[in-house]
Backbone as a ProteinNet text record, in pm:
[ID]
protein_1_A
[PRIMARY]
DFDVAAIKIGMLYDTDIIQMVHRIIEPLIIPIVLDPVCISKAGSLLLKDDAIDALRDLSRIVTLSTPNLHEAYRLFGYKADDTDSHAQIMQHRSPVLIKHHVMNTTTSDILYFGNKKQIFTAEMIDSTSQHGTGCSYSSAIAASLALGLNLAQSIEKAKRFITHAIVQAPHIGHGPGPINHKSGGDHVA
[TERTIARY]
-3212.9	-3290.8	-3162.4	-3094	-3018.4	-2887.7	-2885.2	-2813.6	-2664.2	-2577.8	-2398.8	-2386.9	-2293.9	-2221	-2083.6	-2046.2	-1879.9	-1860.1	-1753.3	-1732.9	-1578.3	-1565	-1382.9	-1331	-1301.2	-1273.4	-1116.7	-1082.7	-966.8	-875.9	-882.4	-842.6	-841.2	-846.2	-946.4	-847.4	-849.2	-748	-740	-825.1	-788.3	-905.9	-892.8	-917.6	-1084.9	-1164.7	-1315.8	-1362.7	-1290.1	-1337.2	-1323.4	-1204.2	-1207.3	-1327.7	-1331.5	-1424.8	-1554.3	-1597	-1683.2	-1740	-1660.8	-1670.5	-1619.6	-1599.5	-1609.3	-1724.7	-1787.4	-1921.9	-2001.8	-2042.2	-2122.1	-2076	-1989.5	-1936.9	-1896.4	-1922	-1926.7	-2016.5	-2152.6	-2192.4	-2282.4	-2215	-2230.5	-2174.8	-2268.3	-2169.7	-2150.9	-2095.8	-2086.4	-1925.1	-1818.1	-1710.8	-1668.4	-1541.1	-1533	-1379.3	-1299.2	-1171.6	-1122.8	-1015.6	-918.8	-813.6	-792.9	-701.7	-635.2	-541	-507.8	-384.3	-467	-377.8	-306.5	-194.7	-131.9	-51.2	47.5	179.5	228.7	235.3	303.4	391.3	436.7	583.2	654.5	673	786.1	846.3	736.3	707.1	632.7	626.1	546.7	421.6	332.2	276.9	173.6	54.8	-57.8	-259.2	-182.2	-270.3	-258.9	-317.7	-257.5	-197.1	-75.1	-24	-114.7	-188	-249	-380.9	-404.2	-519.2	-468.8	-282	-273	-299	-334.6	-437.8	-529.1	-609.7	-755.2	-789.6	-701	-676	-679	-502	-490.6	-675.7	-739.9	-852.4	-971.3	-999.4	-1025.9	-1006.8	-888.6	-839	-829	-895.7	-933.1	-1089.2	-1164.6	-1326.4	-1367.8	-1286.8	-1252.4	-1259.3	-1289.4	-1242.3	-1089.7	-1056.8	-867.6	-835.7	-714.5	-637.3	-533.8	-487.8	-402.6	-314.9	-225.5	-123.6	-40.9	47	215.6	296.3	433.4	506.2	521.6	531.3	538.4	452.4	336.3	200.4	200	275.9	246.1	352.2	453.1	543.6	506.5	411.9	304.6	242.4	156.8	45.5	47.8	194.1	194.2	330.4	379.4	531.3	592.2	551.6	601.6	760.5	852	934.3	957.1	974.2	1053.4	1078.7	1215.3	1301.9	1301.6	1213.1	1190.7	1086.1	1141.8	1041.8	948.6	1003.7	920.1	801.8	801.5	676.8	603.4	659.9	595.1	468.3	566.2	518.1	336.9	391.1	357.3	169.1	196.9	97.5	-24.4	47.8	-2.8	-108	-59.6	-194.5	-302.5	-312.1	-399	-531.5	-643.7	-796.1	-794.5	-787	-827.8	-721.6	-776.3	-595.3	-602.5	-422.2	-348.2	-297.4	-348.2	-222.2	-140.4	37.8	109.2	160.9	156.9	192.2	295.5	371.7	476.1	601.9	633.1	735.4	828	915.2	1016.1	1113.1	1172	1242.3	1299.9	1407.6	1475.5	1409	1268.4	1189.1	1072.9	1050.8	935.2	937.3	680	682.9	570.4	550.4	505	428.2	283.9	202.9	189.4	200.6	213.3	23.7	-15.9	-177.3	-138.9	-175.3	-145.1	-261.5	-290.6	-429.5	-410.2	-460.6	-434.3	-280.5	-274.5	-159.4	-80.6	-151.2	-119	-30.6	64.6	74.8	86.7	39.2	56.6	54.5	193.8	201.5	158.6	123.5	65.2	186.8	195.9	359.2	286.1	367.7	337.4	483.3	495.4	659.9	720.5	730.7	754.1	764.1	644.8	700.6	728	826.7	884.8	786.3	709.6	675.9	636.5	614.2	623.3	457	361.3	231.3	178.1	186.7	184.8	116.5	51.6	-13.6	-161.9	-172.8	-344.3	-366.2	-227.1	-266.3	-231.8	-224.8	-281.4	-446.9	-476	-658.5	-692.5	-673.4	-720.8	-737.9	-638.3	-622.8	-713.7	-676.5	-804.8	-964.9	-990	-1130.1	-1167.2	-1046.9	-1024.6	-1098.5	-1006.7	-1077.9	-1165.2	-1239.9	-1362.8	-1483.6	-1426.1	-1562.2	-1565.1	-1428.6	-1458.1	-1478.7	-1456.7	-1522.6	-1635.6	-1753.2	-1892.8	-1953.3	-1841.8	-1943.9	-1910.9	-1895.3	-1838.5	-1747.3	-1624.5	-1541.5	-1463.5	-1380.8	-1288.2	-1177.7	-1153.9	-1018.2	-898.9	-871.6	-717.1	-816	-897.2	-954.3	-959.2	-1023.5	-988.2	-887.3	-813.1	-687.8	-550.6	-592.4	-555.4	-600.9	-753.9	-794.8	-759.8	-758.7	-757.3	-577.5	-502.4	-373.3	-338.2	-429.3	-386.9	-481.5	-585.4	-619.6	-506.7	-474.2	-385.2	-207.7	-175.9	-78.4	-135	-230.4	-267.9	-266.5	-370.7	-357	-255.7	-143.9	-34.6	8.1	28.8	87.7	35.5	-112.8	-146.1	-200.6	-134.4	-119.9	-91.7	-166	-147	4.5	51.6	166.9	158.3	70.7	92.3	158.2	270.6	363.1	455.6	507.5	673.6	674.7	583.4	590.1	520.4	477.7	377.2	279.7	191.6	120.8	22.2	-132.1	-199.1	-209.2	-306.3	-299.7	-428.8	-493	-546.4	-621.9	-795.5	-860.4	-945.3	-944.4	-1076.2	-996.3	-890.3	-795.4	-803.8	-942.9	-1015.8	-958	-1032.7	-1016.5	-1104.7	-1085.7	-1190.6	-1075.6	-1016.7	-982.2	-970.6	-1149	-1230.1	-1350.3	-1469.7	-1571.3	-1587.8
26170.5	26136	26017.5	25987.5	25879.4	25808.5	25698.5	25634.9	25643.3	25650.4	25686	25496.7	25477.6	25392.6	25398	25474.7	25477.3	25608.5	25578.5	25737	25755.8	25887.9	25883	26053.2	25990.9	26094.5	26161.1	26273.9	26335.2	26408.9	26518.6	26597.8	26652.3	26538.1	26662.6	26705.3	26794.3	26899.4	26898.4	26804.1	26842.3	26728.3	26718.7	26606.3	26625	26707.3	26772.8	26725.1	26756.1	26699	26526.8	26487.2	26372	26251.8	26275.8	26242.9	26239	26405.1	26387	26283.2	26281.2	26195.5	26079.7	26023.4	25876.4	25848.2	25936.9	25929.5	25842.7	25940.5	25975.4	25854.7	25824.4	25650.6	25556.3	25542.9	25411.9	25323.1	25339.3	25265.5	25209.4	25308	25253.2	25151.2	25065.4	24944	24959.7	25039.6	25105.2	25081.3	25106.5	25111.7	25252.2	25252.3	25379.9	25397.3	25459	25501.2	25615.1	25580.8	25722.5	25737.1	25859.2	25907.7	26067.8	25966.6	26079.8	26163.3	26236.4	26393.4	26437.3	26387.5	26432.2	26523.9	26414.4	26486.8	26481.9	26599.7	26626.2	26511.5	26478.7	26499.1	26463.6	26636.5	26693.5	26655	26646.5	26584.4	26693.9	26806.2	26912.5	26839	26889	26877	26874.6	26836.2	26917.8	26886.3	26889.2	26822.3	26860.2	26904.7	26940.4	26816.3	26825.7	26730.7	26651	26675.6	26613.7	26510.4	26534.4	26496	26292.7	26302.6	26193.7	26058.3	26050	25940.1	25904.6	26017.9	26009.9	25990.7	26041.5	26011.8	25815.7	25739.5	25603	25555.2	25656	25516.8	25510.4	25686.1	25655.5	25588.1	25516.1	25468.4	25269.7	25284	25128.3	25083.1	25188.6	25121	25188.6	25235.1	25204.2	25101.4	25108.6	24984.6	25003.4	25132.4	25110.7	25281.6	25222	25374.6	25440.9	25488.4	25525.3	25581.8	25578.3	25689.4	25707.1	25758.7	25815.6	25719.5	25746.1	25655.9	25779.8	25921.5	25955.8	25935.3	25980.3	25933.4	25786	25705.2	25570	25578.8	25630.3	25595.9	25706.7	25808.1	25923.4	25784.3	25782.5	25741	25592.8	25513.1	25334.2	25310.3	25387.1	25368.3	25260	25265.4	25222.3	25242.7	25149.1	25247	25111.7	25194.3	25051.8	24986.7	25059.5	24929.4	24877.9	24815.5	24799	24680.7	24545.3	24456.9	24384.7	24445.6	24484.3	24540.7	24632.2	24755.7	24727.8	24635.5	24561	24462.8	24358.5	24271.2	24373.4	24483.8	24557.8	24624.1	24651.8	24671.2	24594.8	24467.4	24339.6	24338.1	24419.2	24341.6	24434.3	24562.2	24687.3	24655	24634.1	24631	24612.9	24707.4	24746.3	24766.8	24703.5	24727.9	24875.8	24875.8	25006.4	24952.3	25073.8	25100.1	25185.7	25165.5	25269.1	25295.7	25372.7	25424.9	25466	25465.8	25520	25501.1	25393.7	25283.9	25371.9	25334.7	25441.8	25317.6	25235.8	25088.7	25121.1	25182.6	25131.8	25199.5	25174.9	25236.8	25224.9	25196.6	25175.4	25231.8	25222.2	25241.9	25192	25172.5	25045.6	25072.4	25049.5	25038.2	24906.5	24913.7	24783.5	24782.8	24657.8	24668.3	24554.1	24622.8	24518.4	24441.5	24366.2	24276.7	24185.6	24144.4	24132.5	23952.4	23876.6	23829.5	23839	23922.2	23968.4	24041.3	24007.1	24155	24145.1	24261.9	24266.3	24388.4	24361.8	24449.6	24488.7	24658.3	24642.1	24802.7	24732	24824.9	24893.2	24993.6	25109.2	25164.8	25187.6	25268.1	25323.8	25421.1	25516.9	25617.4	25751.9	25831.5	25957.9	26020.1	26181.9	26282.1	26345.5	26420.8	26550.4	26632.5	26776.4	26789.7	26722.1	26687.5	26604.5	26562.7	26499	26553	26654.1	26721.7	26652.5	26650.9	26569.6	26463.3	26323.5	26207.1	26138.5	26196.9	26008.5	26066.7	26221	26219.5	26173.7	26161.4	26127	25997.2	25955.7	25779.1	25698.2	25787.1	25718.2	25711.8	25804.8	25862.5	25791.4	25753.1	25624.8	25469.7	25463.2	25348.6	25309.6	25437.2	25478	25419.1	25489.5	25434.3	25321.9	25276.5	25103	25025.6	25015	24989.1	24987.6	25141.7	25163	25074.9	25050	24955.6	24840.4	24786.8	24630.4	24529.6	24625.9	24560.4	24508.3	24364.9	24409.4	24450.2	24480	24602.1	24536.7	24397.3	24419.2	24519.3	24464.6	24522.3	24671.3	24677.6	24835.5	24929.2	24886.3	24919	24910.4	24801.9	24756.3	24879.7	24886	24978.9	25142.3	25155.6	25275.1	25324.7	25225.7	25264.1	25275.2	25211.1	25237.3	25342.8	25421.5	25519.9	25655.2	25644.3	25716.9	25759.7	25582.7	25604	25696.4	25684	25739.4	25880.7	25902	25996.4	26141.8	26078.8	26140	26165.5	26039.2	26035.5	26146	26193	26273	26376.6	26433.5	26532.3	26663.7	26767.2	26900.4	26976.3	27026.4	27087.2	27220.9	27284.1	27413	27435.6	27559.5	27703.1	27591.1	27623.6	27596.5	27510.1	27494.6	27439.4	27295.3	27217.7	27103.3	27100.7	27067	27105.6	26969.4	26974.4	26855.7	26763.3	26627.4	26516.2	26532	26503.2	26479.9	26364.7	26447.1	26350.3	26281.7	26386.1	26339.1	26302.1	26185	26084.6	26044.9	25995.4	25872.6	25720.6	25634.5	25475.6	25448.5	25324.2	25257.5	25237.6	25315.8	25277.9	25252	25382.6	25379.3	25463.8	25439.6	25443.6	25590.6
10307.9	10275.8	10196.6	10242.8	10182.3	10307.3	10282.8	10352	10355.4	10437.8	10425.2	10416.8	10322.1	10331.5	10379.6	10424.6	10457.7	10517.9	10643.9	10712.6	10630.4	10621	10634.4	10698	10859.6	10901.2	10892.7	10879	10861.1	11001.5	10978.2	11060.9	11174.2	11326.5	11440.9	11509	11574.3	11622.7	11763.3	11864.8	12022.7	12076.5	12179.3	12250	12281.7	12279.4	12319.6	12129.2	12085.4	11908.9	11880	11955.1	11890.3	11951.4	12112.3	12224.5	12137.1	12111.7	12031.7	11923.2	11824.8	11724.5	11770.4	11886.9	11918.3	11893.2	12059.3	12119.3	11963.9	11879.4	11763	11677.9	11655.6	11573.1	11578.2	11762	11792.3	11760.9	11773.4	11719.5	11655.8	11506.1	11346.8	11346.1	11252.7	11240.3	11002.9	10982.8	10899.4	10868.5	10717.2	10700	10763.8	10846.7	10893	10880.7	10794.6	10822.3	10844	10912.3	10981.2	10929.5	10909.6	10861.2	10992.5	11046	11153.7	11175.4	11089.7	11012.7	11120.7	11238	11359.9	11316.1	11232.1	11184.6	11045.2	11057.3	10839.7	10807.7	10667.7	10627.9	10686	10679.7	10738.9	10928.4	10978.7	11088.4	11196	11156.1	11202.3	11335.6	11445.8	11512.5	11438.7	11418.5	11399.1	11418.1	11578.6	11694.4	11789.6	11904.1	12058.2	12093.9	12143.6	12218.2	12331.6	12376.8	12524.5	12446.8	12288	12221.4	12170	12134	12093.5	12193.1	12331.7	12352.1	12298.1	12283.6	12222.7	12123.4	12036.1	11900	11868.5	11996.5	11976.2	11973.8	12090.3	12155.1	12042.6	11939.3	11889.3	11700.8	11704.2	11660.8	11657.5	11791.5	11811.5	11789.8	11720.8	11727.6	11527.6	11480.6	11317.4	11247.5	11134.2	11038.7	10999.6	11007.9	10930.6	10982.4	11023.5	11057.9	10911.9	10847.7	10788.1	10799	10928.7	10959.5	10837.3	10832.3	10811	10871	10839.4	10962	11043.9	11041.7	11168.7	11252.3	11199.5	11246	11355.4	11194.1	11364.8	11462.5	11456.6	11531.4	11675.4	11636.6	11752.4	11854.7	11768.6	11786.5	11876.4	11779.5	11858.7	11834.4	11844.1	11871.6	11794.4	11638.8	11525.6	11430	11422.5	11392.3	11275.9	11155.3	11017.9	11022.8	11113.9	11159.5	11271.8	11353	11448	11465.8	11476.6	11452.4	11607.8	11674.6	11824.1	11798.8	11719.1	11736.2	11582.7	11536.2	11438.5	11533.7	11613.4	11646.5	11781.4	11830.8	11921.8	11793	11704.2	11614.5	11547	11637.2	11559.4	11635	11747.9	11858.8	11876.7	11787.2	11770.9	11741.6	11829.1	11782.7	11612	11631.8	11448.1	11375.6	11204.4	11117.9	11076.3	11099	11072	10932.4	10843	10702.6	10752.4	10763.9	10730.5	10615.3	10643.3	10456	10393.5	10298.8	10245.2	10340.9	10279.2	10303.9	10166.8	10164.1	10072.5	10097.4	9915.5	9936.3	9742.8	9754.4	9575.5	9536.6	9411.7	9328.5	9353	9489.3	9519.7	9581.3	9652.6	9794	9811.2	9964	10018.2	10105.3	10139.5	10245.1	10343.1	10422.1	10522.3	10581.5	10584.1	10648.8	10721.5	10873.9	10961.9	11092.1	11064.2	11077.1	11173.7	11270.8	11401.4	11370.4	11336	11340.8	11168.4	11114.4	10984.9	10882.7	10836	10750.6	10600.5	10568.2	10389	10316.7	10216.9	10141.4	10023.6	10015.1	9897.6	9864.9	9692.4	9667.8	9512	9480.7	9340.4	9323.2	9168.8	9135.9	9270.5	9245.7	9285.8	9182.2	9287.6	9113.8	9137.3	9109.2	9097.6	9042.5	9131.8	9082.6	9226.4	9206	9297.6	9322.1	9218.2	9254.7	9335.4	9411.5	9561	9695.8	9696.2	9765.1	9819.3	9914.9	9936.6	9925.1	9909.9	9850.1	9937.3	10111.2	10207.2	10207.1	10238.6	10265.4	10135.7	10050.6	9911.8	9895.6	9957.4	9947.7	10032.2	10164.5	10285.8	10222.6	10161.2	10132.8	9997.2	9939.6	9815.1	9880.6	9979.8	10060	10090.4	10132.6	10194.6	10074.9	10009	9890.6	9840.8	9832.5	9785.4	9880.4	10056.1	10097.8	10054.8	10058.5	10067.1	9959.6	9826.9	9752.7	9801	9877.3	9944.8	9915.9	9851.9	9828.7	9983.1	9981.7	10170.5	10134.8	10238.5	10319.3	10213.2	10181.2	10113.7	9958	9865.5	9772.7	9738.6	9863.9	9889.5	9846.6	9952.4	10000.4	9787.7	9720.5	9644.4	9483.8	9521.4	9432.7	9420.2	9550	9606	9544.3	9580.4	9581.9	9436.7	9330.6	9158.9	9171.6	9226.3	9152.7	9198.6	9332.6	9341.9	9246.5	9256.5	9159.7	9021.5	8957.9	8857	8853.6	9008.7	9035.4	9057.1	9039.8	9116	8931.9	8849.9	8738.9	8618.7	8650.6	8580.1	8611.5	8750.2	8833.4	8697.6	8701.8	8620.8	8693.6	8656.5	8724.1	8702.5	8805.5	8872.2	8925.7	8905.1	8976.9	9045.5	9150.5	9129.5	9276.7	9355.1	9434.4	9426.7	9576.3	9531.2	9495.9	9409	9316.3	9381.9	9347.2	9323.1	9285.1	9293	9271.5	9144.9	9067.3	8947.9	8980.2	9064.4	9106	9018	8881.7	8770.2	8673.9	8674.8	8575.1	8520.7	8545.3	8489.3	8515.5	8441.5	8442.3	8571.3	8546.9	8666.4	8799.5	8841.1	8946.9	9087	9120.4	9226.7	9233.2	9303.3	9276.5	9202.8
[MASK]
+++++++++++++++++++++++++++++++++++++++++++++++++++++++++++++++++++++++++++++++++++++++++++++++++++++++++++++++++++++++++++++++++++++++++++++++++++++++++++++++++++++++++++++++++++++++++++++

């Protein structure tokens, strides 16, 4: 009873599921953000080995893919210090935002789109409450795209939202904690 204005796709476990999602979304003409949750920040594989090719194919038909550094290497052969891999990812059919390049006191995400590269930077925050930042970040990008913002504006707004949500995170327990999605402010939809 309402129109869908954007889609965010998260973890897809195997080839069959990925191919089914591919068939369903391919004819759609709305913004689709793929967070290819296939490798954890620690490097652990989170999907079947044979599903990488299907996930790479899916990434070609979406509005934006948002892999972390480990996922970008596995999906596209991307290495932060290898300019040849940067040139290769620029040839990808759809935009790719590679998350979390850490440099001194900042963290940068790099958007590759065609022959262009755009960097989105934020202050590095020393916090154990960062669980779910990648999923929340891609969801915030999708929400901003649904509101009609362009890709760069959506990424900028989502990055501000995530930074604020980390700063305002509750400190629960002794391990990694959640961010604060209800931190307020006009950072995202």
